[in-house]
PDB file of C-alpha atoms in Angstrom:
ATOM      1  CA  THR I   1       0.000   0.000   0.000  1.00 35.00           C
ATOM      2  CA  ALA I   2       1.070   3.585  -0.478  1.00 40.00           C
ATOM      3  CA  GLU I   3       2.779   4.832   2.655  1.00 41.00           C
ATOM      4  CA  SER I   4       3.602   8.449   1.816  1.00 41.00           C
ATOM      5  CA  THR I   5       1.751  11.401   0.381  1.00 44.00           C
ATOM      6  CA  SER I   6       1.537  11.941  -3.355  1.00 59.00           C
ATOM      7  CA  PHE I   7       3.556  15.125  -2.882  1.00 67.00           C
ATOM      8  CA  GLY I   8       6.296  13.195  -1.066  1.00 71.00           C
ATOM      9  CA  GLU I   9       6.472  10.551  -3.790  1.00 71.00           C
ATOM     10  CA  LEU I  10       6.607  13.228  -6.467  1.00 77.00           C
ATOM     11  CA  GLN I  11       9.402  15.054  -4.654  1.00 82.00           C
ATOM     12  CA  LYS I  12      11.436  11.829  -4.379  1.00 80.00           C
ATOM     13  CA  PHE I  13      11.053  11.165  -8.090  1.00 79.00           C
ATOM     14  CA  ARG I  14      11.996  14.749  -8.955  1.00 83.00           C
ATOM     15  CA  ALA I  15      15.114  14.475  -6.804  1.00 85.00           C
ATOM     16  CA  TRP I  16      16.378  11.089  -8.006  1.00 85.00           C
ATOM     17  CA  THR I  17      15.110  10.533 -11.558  1.00 86.00           C
ATOM     18  CA  PRO I  18      17.640  12.759 -13.411  1.00 85.00           C
ATOM     19  CA  GLN I  19      20.550  10.818 -11.908  1.00 88.00           C
ATOM     20  CA  ALA I  20      19.287   7.404 -13.048  1.00 91.00           C
ATOM     21  CA  THR I  21      20.904   6.407 -16.334  1.00 89.00           C
ATOM     22  CA  TYR I  22      20.342   3.310 -18.456  1.00 90.00           C
ATOM     23  CA  GLN I  23      22.592   1.926 -21.169  1.00 88.00           C
ATOM     24  CA  SER I  24      21.030   0.364 -24.274  1.00 86.00           C
ATOM     25  CA  GLU I  25      22.689   1.120 -27.610  1.00 85.00           C
ATOM     26  CA  THR I  26      22.849   4.675 -26.260  1.00 83.00           C
ATOM     27  CA  GLU I  27      22.849   6.106 -22.738  1.00 85.00           C
ATOM     28  CA  SER I  28      19.510   7.387 -21.522  1.00 89.00           C
ATOM     29  CA  GLU I  29      18.611   9.511 -18.517  1.00 91.00           C
ATOM     30  CA  ALA I  30      15.360   8.709 -16.774  1.00 91.00           C
ATOM     31  CA  ALA I  31      12.621  11.339 -16.876  1.00 91.00           C
ATOM     32  CA  LEU I  32       9.662  11.889 -14.593  1.00 91.00           C
ATOM     33  CA  PHE I  33       6.348  10.380 -15.760  1.00 92.00           C
ATOM     34  CA  THR I  34       3.047  11.557 -14.287  1.00 90.00           C
ATOM     35  CA  SER I  35      -0.488  11.146 -15.549  1.00 90.00           C
ATOM     36  CA  PRO I  36      -3.923  11.773 -14.080  1.00 90.00           C
ATOM     37  CA  PHE I  37      -5.700   8.438 -13.898  1.00 90.00           C
ATOM     38  CA  SER I  38      -8.691   6.740 -12.354  1.00 87.00           C
ATOM     39  CA  GLY I  39      -9.869   3.164 -12.225  1.00 91.00           C
ATOM     40  CA  ARG I  40      -8.137  -0.094 -13.051  1.00 92.00           C
ATOM     41  CA  ILE I  41      -5.099  -0.132 -15.304  1.00 93.00           C
ATOM     42  CA  THR I  42      -6.254  -1.711 -18.558  1.00 93.00           C
ATOM     43  CA  ARG I  43      -4.721  -1.682 -22.017  1.00 92.00           C
ATOM     44  CA  THR I  44      -7.430   0.662 -23.320  1.00 93.00           C
ATOM     45  CA  ARG I  45      -7.082   3.145 -20.453  1.00 93.00           C
ATOM     46  CA  MET I  46      -3.285   3.099 -20.730  1.00 94.00           C
ATOM     47  CA  ALA I  47      -3.430   3.692 -24.497  1.00 93.00           C
ATOM     48  CA  ALA I  48      -5.531   6.799 -23.826  1.00 92.00           C
ATOM     49  CA  ALA I  49      -3.226   8.037 -21.032  1.00 92.00           C
ATOM     50  CA  LEU I  50      -0.106   7.472 -23.163  1.00 93.00           C
ATOM     51  CA  ALA I  51      -1.639   9.199 -26.198  1.00 91.00           C
ATOM     52  CA  VAL I  52      -2.786  12.217 -24.176  1.00 89.00           C
ATOM     53  CA  GLY I  53       0.665  12.448 -22.593  1.00 89.00           C
ATOM     54  CA  GLY I  54       2.336  12.490 -26.018  1.00 91.00           C
ATOM     55  CA  TYR I  55       4.025   9.122 -25.528  1.00 92.00           C
ATOM     56  CA  LEU I  56       1.988   7.108 -28.049  1.00 93.00           C
ATOM     57  CA  GLY I  57       1.793   8.308 -31.653  1.00 91.00           C
ATOM     58  CA  THR I  58      -0.482   7.050 -34.396  1.00 90.00           C
ATOM     59  CA  ASP I  59       2.308   4.955 -35.960  1.00 92.00           C
ATOM     60  CA  GLN I  60       3.304   3.381 -32.648  1.00 95.00           C
ATOM     61  CA  ALA I  61       2.226   0.440 -30.527  1.00 96.00           C
ATOM     62  CA  PHE I  62       2.895  -0.673 -26.963  1.00 96.00           C
ATOM     63  CA  GLU I  63       3.148  -3.669 -24.687  1.00 96.00           C
ATOM     64  CA  LEU I  64       1.770  -3.426 -21.177  1.00 96.00           C
ATOM     65  CA  TRP I  65       4.096  -5.138 -18.709  1.00 97.00           C
ATOM     66  CA  SER I  66       3.104  -6.976 -15.543  1.00 96.00           C
ATOM     67  CA  ARG I  67       4.278  -5.891 -12.093  1.00 95.00           C
ATOM     68  CA  THR I  68       6.843  -8.700 -12.185  1.00 96.00           C
ATOM     69  CA  ALA I  69       8.274  -7.572 -15.534  1.00 97.00           C
ATOM     70  CA  ALA I  70       8.373  -3.903 -14.458  1.00 96.00           C
ATOM     71  CA  LEU I  71      10.170  -4.662 -11.187  1.00 95.00           C
ATOM     72  CA  GLU I  72      12.570  -6.990 -13.032  1.00 95.00           C
ATOM     73  CA  PHE I  73      13.484  -4.141 -15.393  1.00 94.00           C
ATOM     74  CA  LEU I  74      14.159  -1.885 -12.393  1.00 94.00           C
ATOM     75  CA  ARG I  75      16.355  -4.543 -10.765  1.00 92.00           C
ATOM     76  CA  ASP I  76      18.252  -4.960 -14.059  1.00 92.00           C
ATOM     77  CA  ALA I  77      18.816  -1.185 -14.249  1.00 91.00           C
ATOM     78  CA  LEU I  78      20.155  -1.261 -10.682  1.00 91.00           C
ATOM     79  CA  ALA I  79      22.473  -4.167 -11.556  1.00 91.00           C
ATOM     80  CA  GLN I  80      23.675  -2.327 -14.657  1.00 90.00           C
ATOM     81  CA  ALA I  81      24.538   0.772 -12.584  1.00 87.00           C
ATOM     82  CA  THR I  82      26.421  -1.494 -10.169  1.00 86.00           C
ATOM     83  CA  ASP I  83      28.368  -3.147 -13.005  1.00 86.00           C
ATOM     84  CA  LEU I  84      29.257   0.225 -14.539  1.00 80.00           C
ATOM     85  CA  GLU I  85      30.339   1.544 -11.128  1.00 81.00           C
ATOM     86  CA  ASP I  86      28.223   4.669 -11.660  1.00 84.00           C
ATOM     87  CA  GLU I  87      27.692   5.754  -8.046  1.00 89.00           C
ATOM     88  CA  ALA I  88      25.165   8.531  -8.752  1.00 90.00           C
ATOM     89  CA  SER I  89      23.070   6.266 -10.957  1.00 90.00           C
ATOM     90  CA  LEU I  90      23.396   3.389  -8.484  1.00 91.00           C
ATOM     91  CA  GLU I  91      22.088   5.550  -5.649  1.00 92.00           C
ATOM     92  CA  ALA I  92      19.239   6.852  -7.836  1.00 92.00           C
ATOM     93  CA  TRP I  93      18.189   3.351  -8.966  1.00 93.00           C
ATOM     94  CA  THR I  94      18.336   2.142  -5.355  1.00 93.00           C
ATOM     95  CA  VAL I  95      15.886   4.862  -4.254  1.00 92.00           C
ATOM     96  CA  ILE I  96      13.669   4.370  -7.333  1.00 92.00           C
ATOM     97  CA  ASN I  97      13.524   0.592  -6.762  1.00 92.00           C
ATOM     98  CA  ASP I  98      12.525   1.220  -3.136  1.00 91.00           C
ATOM     99  CA  ILE I  99       9.766   3.659  -4.134  1.00 91.00           C
ATOM    100  CA  PHE I 100       8.279   1.166  -6.572  1.00 93.00           C
ATOM    101  CA  ALA I 101       8.567  -1.747  -4.146  1.00 90.00           C
ATOM    102  CA  HIS I 102       7.111   0.030  -1.107  1.00 89.00           C
ATOM    103  CA  GLU I 103       5.291   3.264  -1.920  1.00 88.00           C
ATOM    104  CA  LEU I 104       3.328   2.755  -5.146  1.00 92.00           C
ATOM    105  CA  THR I 105       0.543   0.327  -5.922  1.00 94.00           C
ATOM    106  CA  SER I 106      -0.500  -1.316  -9.200  1.00 95.00           C
ATOM    107  CA  VAL I 107       3.064  -1.173 -10.544  1.00 96.00           C
ATOM    108  CA  ARG I 108       3.275  -1.894 -14.261  1.00 97.00           C
ATOM    109  CA  GLY I 109       5.387  -0.993 -17.249  1.00 97.00           C
ATOM    110  CA  ALA I 110       4.883  -0.072 -20.871  1.00 97.00           C
ATOM    111  CA  LEU I 111       7.224  -0.550 -23.822  1.00 96.00           C
ATOM    112  CA  ILE I 112       6.334   1.885 -26.608  1.00 97.00           C
ATOM    113  CA  GLY I 113       7.795   1.854 -30.088  1.00 95.00           C
ATOM    114  CA  PRO I 114       7.149   1.516 -33.798  1.00 94.00           C
ATOM    115  CA  ALA I 115       4.176  -0.531 -34.920  1.00 94.00           C
ATOM    116  CA  ASP I 116       4.627  -3.365 -37.371  1.00 93.00           C
ATOM    117  CA  GLU I 117       2.334  -3.870 -40.380  1.00 93.00           C
ATOM    118  CA  ASP I 118      -0.251  -5.607 -38.153  1.00 93.00           C
ATOM    119  CA  GLY I 119      -0.307  -2.761 -35.620  1.00 92.00           C
ATOM    120  CA  ASN I 120       1.655  -4.705 -32.997  1.00 94.00           C
ATOM    121  CA  LEU I 121       4.880  -3.533 -31.386  1.00 95.00           C
ATOM    122  CA  ALA I 122       7.759  -4.112 -33.817  1.00 94.00           C
ATOM    123  CA  GLN I 123      10.853  -5.828 -32.412  1.00 90.00           C
ATOM    124  CA  ASP I 124      14.388  -4.350 -32.566  1.00 83.00           C
ATOM    125  CA  GLN I 125      13.398  -1.449 -34.820  1.00 87.00           C
ATOM    126  CA  GLY I 126      15.232   1.487 -33.240  1.00 87.00           C
ATOM    127  CA  ALA I 127      13.880   3.975 -30.724  1.00 91.00           C
ATOM    128  CA  TYR I 128      11.581   2.818 -27.920  1.00 95.00           C
ATOM    129  CA  THR I 129      10.313   4.355 -24.702  1.00 95.00           C
ATOM    130  CA  ILE I 130      10.054   2.366 -21.479  1.00 96.00           C
ATOM    131  CA  ILE I 131       7.726   3.691 -18.808  1.00 96.00           C
ATOM    132  CA  ILE I 132       7.620   2.111 -15.370  1.00 96.00           C
ATOM    133  CA  PHE I 133       4.734   3.449 -13.325  1.00 96.00           C
ATOM    134  CA  GLY I 134       2.512   2.835 -10.351  1.00 95.00           C
ATOM    135  CA  LYS I 135      -0.390   4.509  -8.642  1.00 93.00           C
ATOM    136  CA  ASP I 136       0.264   7.050  -5.927  1.00 89.00           C
ATOM    137  CA  ASN I 137      -2.107   7.269  -2.976  1.00 86.00           C
ATOM    138  CA  SER I 138      -4.464   9.553  -4.924  1.00 87.00           C
ATOM    139  CA  GLY I 139      -4.741   6.997  -7.760  1.00 90.00           C
ATOM    140  CA  ASN I 140      -2.748   8.962 -10.334  1.00 90.00           C
ATOM    141  CA  LEU I 141       0.152   7.423 -12.241  1.00 93.00           C
ATOM    142  CA  LEU I 142       3.679   8.262 -11.173  1.00 92.00           C
ATOM    143  CA  GLY I 143       6.913   6.835 -12.472  1.00 92.00           C
ATOM    144  CA  ILE I 144       9.833   7.126 -14.837  1.00 94.00           C
ATOM    145  CA  SER I 145      10.367   7.024 -18.581  1.00 94.00           C
ATOM    146  CA  LEU I 146      13.502   6.098 -20.503  1.00 94.00           C
ATOM    147  CA  ASP I 147      14.268   6.393 -24.201  1.00 93.00           C
ATOM    148  CA  VAL I 148      16.215   3.357 -25.421  1.00 92.00           C
ATOM    149  CA  VAL I 149      17.563   2.146 -28.752  1.00 91.00           C
ATOM    150  CA  TRP I 150      17.362  -1.494 -29.762  1.00 83.00           C
ATOM    151  CA  THR I 151      18.206  -2.629 -33.287  1.00 75.00           C
TER     152      THR I 151
END
């Protein structure tokens, strides 16, 4: 359950997100993700929230990740920062992992990128956005986004 105020969660993300980096084929800095939201997280509701937020274009598609997959990505980012001996990023990913594990509910992730000819998410086609999010105690979405390159 959410243990802190929405304002407190937002302040933590604002403080730590810019220091969290992720290495794909390029280095990416995490950015703050927020979105007003109500109700259950469904594919249809997330598509609307991502489109309104400017994350999902008409020629793009997305996969909605489970809590397990989202938390696994966060653990992998933490391990990557450890391997690269990037102390600032390591500290940021440690705090971000803790926020997702203990302060947000309904944690999920979204992988957004180019759509294939069938309208599904194309694989290994360049630029993608990863958003890891959860609900704060007011029910809105709060999290991080990363731009990655996979070819």
